[in-house]
Tab-separated table of C-alpha atoms in Angstrom:
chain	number	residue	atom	x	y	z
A	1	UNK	CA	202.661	135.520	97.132
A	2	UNK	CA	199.870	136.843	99.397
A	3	UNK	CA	201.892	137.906	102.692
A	4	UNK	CA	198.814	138.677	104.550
A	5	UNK	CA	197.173	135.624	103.784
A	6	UNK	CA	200.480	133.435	104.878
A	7	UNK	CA	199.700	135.945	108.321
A	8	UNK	CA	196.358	134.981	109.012
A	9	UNK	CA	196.967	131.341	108.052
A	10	UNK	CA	199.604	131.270	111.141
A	11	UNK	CA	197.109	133.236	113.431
A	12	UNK	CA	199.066	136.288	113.282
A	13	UNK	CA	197.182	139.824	114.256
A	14	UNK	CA	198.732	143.436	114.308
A	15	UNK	CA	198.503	144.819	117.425
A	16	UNK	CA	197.218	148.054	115.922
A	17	UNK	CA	196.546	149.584	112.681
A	18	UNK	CA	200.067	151.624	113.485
A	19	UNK	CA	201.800	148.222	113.286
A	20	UNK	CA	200.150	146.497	110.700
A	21	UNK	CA	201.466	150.317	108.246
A	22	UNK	CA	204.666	149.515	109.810
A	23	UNK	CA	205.068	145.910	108.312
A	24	UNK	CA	203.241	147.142	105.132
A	25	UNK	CA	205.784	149.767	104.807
A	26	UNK	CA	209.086	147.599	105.684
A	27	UNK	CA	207.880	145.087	102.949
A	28	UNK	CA	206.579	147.791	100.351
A	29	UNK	CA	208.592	147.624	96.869
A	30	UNK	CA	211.385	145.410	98.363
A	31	UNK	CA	211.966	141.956	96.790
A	32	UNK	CA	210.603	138.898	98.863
A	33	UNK	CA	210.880	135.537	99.598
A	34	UNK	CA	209.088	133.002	101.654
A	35	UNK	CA	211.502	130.089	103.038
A	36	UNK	CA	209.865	127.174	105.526
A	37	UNK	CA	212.303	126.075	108.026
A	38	UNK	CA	212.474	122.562	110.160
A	39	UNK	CA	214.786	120.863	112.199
A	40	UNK	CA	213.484	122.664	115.761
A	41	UNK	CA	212.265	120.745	118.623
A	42	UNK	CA	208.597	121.477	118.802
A	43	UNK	CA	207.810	120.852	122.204
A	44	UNK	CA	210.150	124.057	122.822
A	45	UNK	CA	208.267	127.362	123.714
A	46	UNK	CA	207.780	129.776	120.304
A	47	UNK	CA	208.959	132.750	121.196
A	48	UNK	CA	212.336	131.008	121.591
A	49	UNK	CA	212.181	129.847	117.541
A	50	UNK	CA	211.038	132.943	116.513
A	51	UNK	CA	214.260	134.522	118.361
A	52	UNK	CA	216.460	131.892	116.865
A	53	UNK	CA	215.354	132.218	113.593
A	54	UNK	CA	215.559	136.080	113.606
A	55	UNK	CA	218.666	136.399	114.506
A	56	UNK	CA	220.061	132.864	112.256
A	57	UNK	CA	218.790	135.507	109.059
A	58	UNK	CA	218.848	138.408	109.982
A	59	UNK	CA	223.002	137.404	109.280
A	60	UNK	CA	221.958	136.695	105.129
A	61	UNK	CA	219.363	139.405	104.588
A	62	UNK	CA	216.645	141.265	106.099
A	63	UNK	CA	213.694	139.397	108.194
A	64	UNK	CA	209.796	140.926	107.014
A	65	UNK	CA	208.339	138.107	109.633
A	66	UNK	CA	208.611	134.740	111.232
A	67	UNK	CA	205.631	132.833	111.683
A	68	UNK	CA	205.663	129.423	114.028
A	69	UNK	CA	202.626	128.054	114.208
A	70	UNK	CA	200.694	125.440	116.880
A	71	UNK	CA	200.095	121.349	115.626
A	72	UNK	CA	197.416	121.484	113.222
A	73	UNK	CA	195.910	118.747	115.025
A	74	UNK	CA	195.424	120.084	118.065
A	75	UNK	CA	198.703	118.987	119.453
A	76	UNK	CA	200.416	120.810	122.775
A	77	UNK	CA	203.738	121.042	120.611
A	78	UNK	CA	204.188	123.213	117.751
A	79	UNK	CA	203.834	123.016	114.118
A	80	UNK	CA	207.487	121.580	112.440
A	81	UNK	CA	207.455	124.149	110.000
A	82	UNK	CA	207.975	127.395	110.535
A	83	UNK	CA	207.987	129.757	107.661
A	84	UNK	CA	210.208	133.609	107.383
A	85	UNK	CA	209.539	136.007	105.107
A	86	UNK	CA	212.950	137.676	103.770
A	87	UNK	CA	213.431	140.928	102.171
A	88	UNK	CA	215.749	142.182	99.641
A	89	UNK	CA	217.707	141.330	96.753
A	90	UNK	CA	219.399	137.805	96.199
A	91	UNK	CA	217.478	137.200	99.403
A	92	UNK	CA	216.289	133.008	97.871
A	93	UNK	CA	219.904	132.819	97.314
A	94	UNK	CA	221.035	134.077	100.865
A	95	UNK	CA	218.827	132.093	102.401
A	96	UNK	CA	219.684	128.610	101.045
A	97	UNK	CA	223.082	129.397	101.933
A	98	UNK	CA	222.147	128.703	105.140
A	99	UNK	CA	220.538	124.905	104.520
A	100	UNK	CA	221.711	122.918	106.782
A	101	UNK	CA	223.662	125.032	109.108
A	102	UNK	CA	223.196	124.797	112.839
A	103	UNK	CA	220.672	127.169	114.883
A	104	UNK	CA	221.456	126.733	118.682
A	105	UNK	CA	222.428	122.819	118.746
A	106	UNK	CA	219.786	121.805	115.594
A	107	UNK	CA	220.414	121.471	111.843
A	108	UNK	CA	218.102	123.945	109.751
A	109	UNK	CA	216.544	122.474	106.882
A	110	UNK	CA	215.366	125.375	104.539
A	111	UNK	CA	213.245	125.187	101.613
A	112	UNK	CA	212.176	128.340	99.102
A	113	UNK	CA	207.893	127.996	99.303
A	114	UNK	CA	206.298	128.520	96.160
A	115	UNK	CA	203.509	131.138	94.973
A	116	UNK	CA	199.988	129.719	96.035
A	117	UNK	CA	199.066	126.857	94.123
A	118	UNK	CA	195.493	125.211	93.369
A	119	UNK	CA	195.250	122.069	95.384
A	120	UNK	CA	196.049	119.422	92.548
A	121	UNK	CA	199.461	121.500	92.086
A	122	UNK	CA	200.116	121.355	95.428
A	123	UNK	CA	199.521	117.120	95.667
A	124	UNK	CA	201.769	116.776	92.968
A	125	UNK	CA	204.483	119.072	94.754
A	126	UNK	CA	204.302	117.046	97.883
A	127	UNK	CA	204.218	113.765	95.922
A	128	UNK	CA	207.724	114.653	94.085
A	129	UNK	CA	209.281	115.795	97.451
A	130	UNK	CA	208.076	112.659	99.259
A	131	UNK	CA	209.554	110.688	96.332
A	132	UNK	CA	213.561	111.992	96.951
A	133	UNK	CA	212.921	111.516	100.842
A	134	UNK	CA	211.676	108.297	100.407
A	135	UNK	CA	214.627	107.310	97.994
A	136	UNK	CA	215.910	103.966	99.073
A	137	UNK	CA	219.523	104.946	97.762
A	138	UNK	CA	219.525	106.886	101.534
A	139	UNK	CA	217.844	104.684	103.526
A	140	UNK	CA	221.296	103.268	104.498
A	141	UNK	CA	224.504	104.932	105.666
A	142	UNK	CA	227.165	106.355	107.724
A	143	UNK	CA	228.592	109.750	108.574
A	144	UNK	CA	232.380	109.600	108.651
A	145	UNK	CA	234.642	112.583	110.817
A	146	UNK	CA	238.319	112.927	111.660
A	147	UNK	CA	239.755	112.550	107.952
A	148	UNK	CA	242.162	114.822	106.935
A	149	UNK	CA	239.864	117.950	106.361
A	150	UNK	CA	242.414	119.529	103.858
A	151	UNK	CA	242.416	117.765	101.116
A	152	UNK	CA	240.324	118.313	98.381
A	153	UNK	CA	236.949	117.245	97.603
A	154	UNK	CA	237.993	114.773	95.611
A	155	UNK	CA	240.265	113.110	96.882
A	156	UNK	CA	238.231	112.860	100.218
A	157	UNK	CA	235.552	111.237	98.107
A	158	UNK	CA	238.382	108.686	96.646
A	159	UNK	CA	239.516	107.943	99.537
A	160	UNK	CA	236.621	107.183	101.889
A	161	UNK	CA	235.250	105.218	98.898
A	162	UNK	CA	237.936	102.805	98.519
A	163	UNK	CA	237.990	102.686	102.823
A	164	UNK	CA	234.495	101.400	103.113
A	165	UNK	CA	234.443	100.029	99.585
A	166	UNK	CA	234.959	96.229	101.290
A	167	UNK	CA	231.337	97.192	103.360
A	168	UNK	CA	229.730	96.676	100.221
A	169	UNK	CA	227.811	98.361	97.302
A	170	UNK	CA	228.110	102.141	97.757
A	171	UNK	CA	225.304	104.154	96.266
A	172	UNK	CA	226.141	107.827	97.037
A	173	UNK	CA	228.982	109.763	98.824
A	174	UNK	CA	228.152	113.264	99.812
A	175	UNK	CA	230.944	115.539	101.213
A	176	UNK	CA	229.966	118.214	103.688
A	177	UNK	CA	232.970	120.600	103.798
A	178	UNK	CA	230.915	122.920	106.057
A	179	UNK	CA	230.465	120.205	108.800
A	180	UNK	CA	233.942	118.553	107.549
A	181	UNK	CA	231.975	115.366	107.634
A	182	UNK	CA	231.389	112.580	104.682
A	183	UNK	CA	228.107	110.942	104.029
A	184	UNK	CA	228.171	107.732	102.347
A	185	UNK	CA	225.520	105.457	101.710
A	186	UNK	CA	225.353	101.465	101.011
A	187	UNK	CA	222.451	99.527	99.263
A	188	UNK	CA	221.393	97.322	101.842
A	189	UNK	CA	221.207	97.111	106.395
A	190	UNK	CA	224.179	94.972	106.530
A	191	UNK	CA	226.495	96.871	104.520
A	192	UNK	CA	225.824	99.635	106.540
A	193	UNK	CA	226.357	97.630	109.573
A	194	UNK	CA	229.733	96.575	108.347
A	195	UNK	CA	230.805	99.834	107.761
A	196	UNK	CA	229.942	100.763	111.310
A	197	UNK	CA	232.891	98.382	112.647
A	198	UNK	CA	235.138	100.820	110.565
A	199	UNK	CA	234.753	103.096	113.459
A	200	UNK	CA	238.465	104.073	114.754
A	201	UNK	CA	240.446	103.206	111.675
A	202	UNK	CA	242.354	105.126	109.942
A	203	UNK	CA	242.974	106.666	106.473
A	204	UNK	CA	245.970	108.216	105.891
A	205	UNK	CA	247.221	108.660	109.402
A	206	UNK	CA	243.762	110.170	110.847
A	207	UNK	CA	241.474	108.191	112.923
A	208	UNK	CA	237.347	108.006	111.726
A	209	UNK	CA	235.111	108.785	113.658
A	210	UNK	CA	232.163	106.790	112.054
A	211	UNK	CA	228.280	106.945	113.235
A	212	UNK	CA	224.758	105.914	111.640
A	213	UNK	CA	223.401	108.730	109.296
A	214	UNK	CA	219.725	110.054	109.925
A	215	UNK	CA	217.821	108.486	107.676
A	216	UNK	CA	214.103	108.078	106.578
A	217	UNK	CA	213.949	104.565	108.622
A	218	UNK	CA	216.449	105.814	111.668
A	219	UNK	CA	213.364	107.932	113.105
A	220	UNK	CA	209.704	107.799	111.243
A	221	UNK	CA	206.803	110.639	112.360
A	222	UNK	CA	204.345	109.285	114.255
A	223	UNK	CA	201.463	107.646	112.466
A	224	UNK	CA	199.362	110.738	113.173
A	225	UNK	CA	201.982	112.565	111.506
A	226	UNK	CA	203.588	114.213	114.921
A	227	UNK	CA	206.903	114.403	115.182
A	228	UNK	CA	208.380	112.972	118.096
A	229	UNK	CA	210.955	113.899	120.654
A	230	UNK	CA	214.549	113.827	118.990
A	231	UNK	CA	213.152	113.530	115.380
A	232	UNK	CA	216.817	114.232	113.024
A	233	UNK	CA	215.446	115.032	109.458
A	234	UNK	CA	217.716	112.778	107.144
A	235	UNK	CA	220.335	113.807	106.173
A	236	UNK	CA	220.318	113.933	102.244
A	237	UNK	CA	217.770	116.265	102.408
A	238	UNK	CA	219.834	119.194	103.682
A	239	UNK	CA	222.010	118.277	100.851
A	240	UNK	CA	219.193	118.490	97.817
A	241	UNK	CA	217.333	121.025	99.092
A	242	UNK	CA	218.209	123.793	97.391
A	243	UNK	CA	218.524	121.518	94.041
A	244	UNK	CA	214.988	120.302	94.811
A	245	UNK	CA	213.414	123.468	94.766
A	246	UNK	CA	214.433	124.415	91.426
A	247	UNK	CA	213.871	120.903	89.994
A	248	UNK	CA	210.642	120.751	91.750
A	249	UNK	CA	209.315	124.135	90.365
A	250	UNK	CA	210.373	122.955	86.935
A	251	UNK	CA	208.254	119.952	87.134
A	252	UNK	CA	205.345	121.408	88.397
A	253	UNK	CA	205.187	124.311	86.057
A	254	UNK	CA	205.227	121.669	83.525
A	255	UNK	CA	202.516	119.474	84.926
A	256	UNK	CA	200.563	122.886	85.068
A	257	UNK	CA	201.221	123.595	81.589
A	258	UNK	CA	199.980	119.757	80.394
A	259	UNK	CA	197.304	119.831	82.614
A	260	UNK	CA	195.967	123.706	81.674
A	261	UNK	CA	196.190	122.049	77.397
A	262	UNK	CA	194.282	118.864	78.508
């Protein structure tokens, strides 16, 4: 992982050779990570997600840098990923603890970047992550609140399953005990509709609070690939992405491996 190279990709310069040592010196021999981050509004100002993000990490581990770059395509707003460069031991694992959490009113979704790859590596990465975002078993769901937060996992699952079991053909219930909210996830539009009218019952005394999930078709990029105003990254993504890294690395090392024989 080339640190300066990740620098002068983002358009970063020391201000002098004094704090270019500095940086070299605060990174030297200390273990390091680099995570991408999304979720910000990119027509806010930069300095303000460079703050945001500093201080969000700087709870999990030491920051080495934030970079937040401008639109590659010559866009006023600013680039949706922003990457941070971490410091210290267990520092991947820190970080991913914070997937999904919220960073002054937006939802962070972070992802560990991998060592530089050649550019056929780095298709097939994107190709693999655009396949579990593009996963029609999410493109169609709900996001329950107000259960009864205290019961276990399971039984939270059960439950909400046989509620909105009548809505039709459930293909995935995730349960966010962080944000005490249920995601759960129906084959087709008008299941998903049907489970919408659910809003205001109740299950076991406690009254849902039921609302559309983010999905890949609730808000698309713009053709030009821009993001636009009030973009919500969908939600199963903050759930897989820390399982998506490591099954993503796995798959490309072993496309590199076939590849490097053939």
């Amino acid at each position: 992982m080339d640190i300066y190279a990740i620098l002068r990709s983002g358009g970063e310069e020391f201000e002098s050779e004094a704090a270019e040592k500095a940086f070299t010196d605060k990174c030297s021999g200390k273990p390091r990570v680099l995570i991408s981050v999304e979720g910000y509004n990119t027509c806010l100002h930069e300095d303000d997600i460079k703050k945001e993000l500093i201080n969000h990490f700087n709870s999990c581990c030491e920051v080495g840098t934030v970079i937040v770059r401008k639109d590659p395509d010559n866009s006023p707003n600013l680039y949706r990923r922003a990457y941070v460069i971490l410091l210290g031991d267990g520092a991947e694992e820190k970080a991913m603890q914070l997937n999904g959490t919220d960073i002054g009113g937006w939802k962070a979704l972070v992802k560990v970047e991998p060592d530089q790859e050649d550019e056929e590596s780095s298709r097939y990465r994107s190709s693999l992550f655009d396949e579990v975002l593009n996963d029609p078993k999410f493109w169609f769901g709900v996001s329950v609140r107000g259960y009864d937060t205290s019961l276990p996992v399971d039984k939270v699952e059960s439950d909400l399953k046989e509620h909105f079991s009548n809505c039709g053909e459930i293909t995935h219930v995730f349960v966010n005990t962080h944000e005490e909210q249920t995601n759960i996830y129906f084959a087709r539009q008008q299941e998903e509709a049907r489970a919408l009218f659910l809003d205001g019952t109740e299950v076991g005394g406690f009254e849902l609070d039921v609302r559309r999930v983010a999905s890949v078709l609730s808000n698309r990029p713009f053709g030009n690939g821009e993001i636009p105003l009030g973009y919500t990254i969908p939600a199963h993504m903050f759930e897989f992405a820390s399982k998506m890294n490591e099954e993503i690395d796995e798959k490309v090392r072993v496309f590199k491996k076939q590849r490097n024989i053939i």
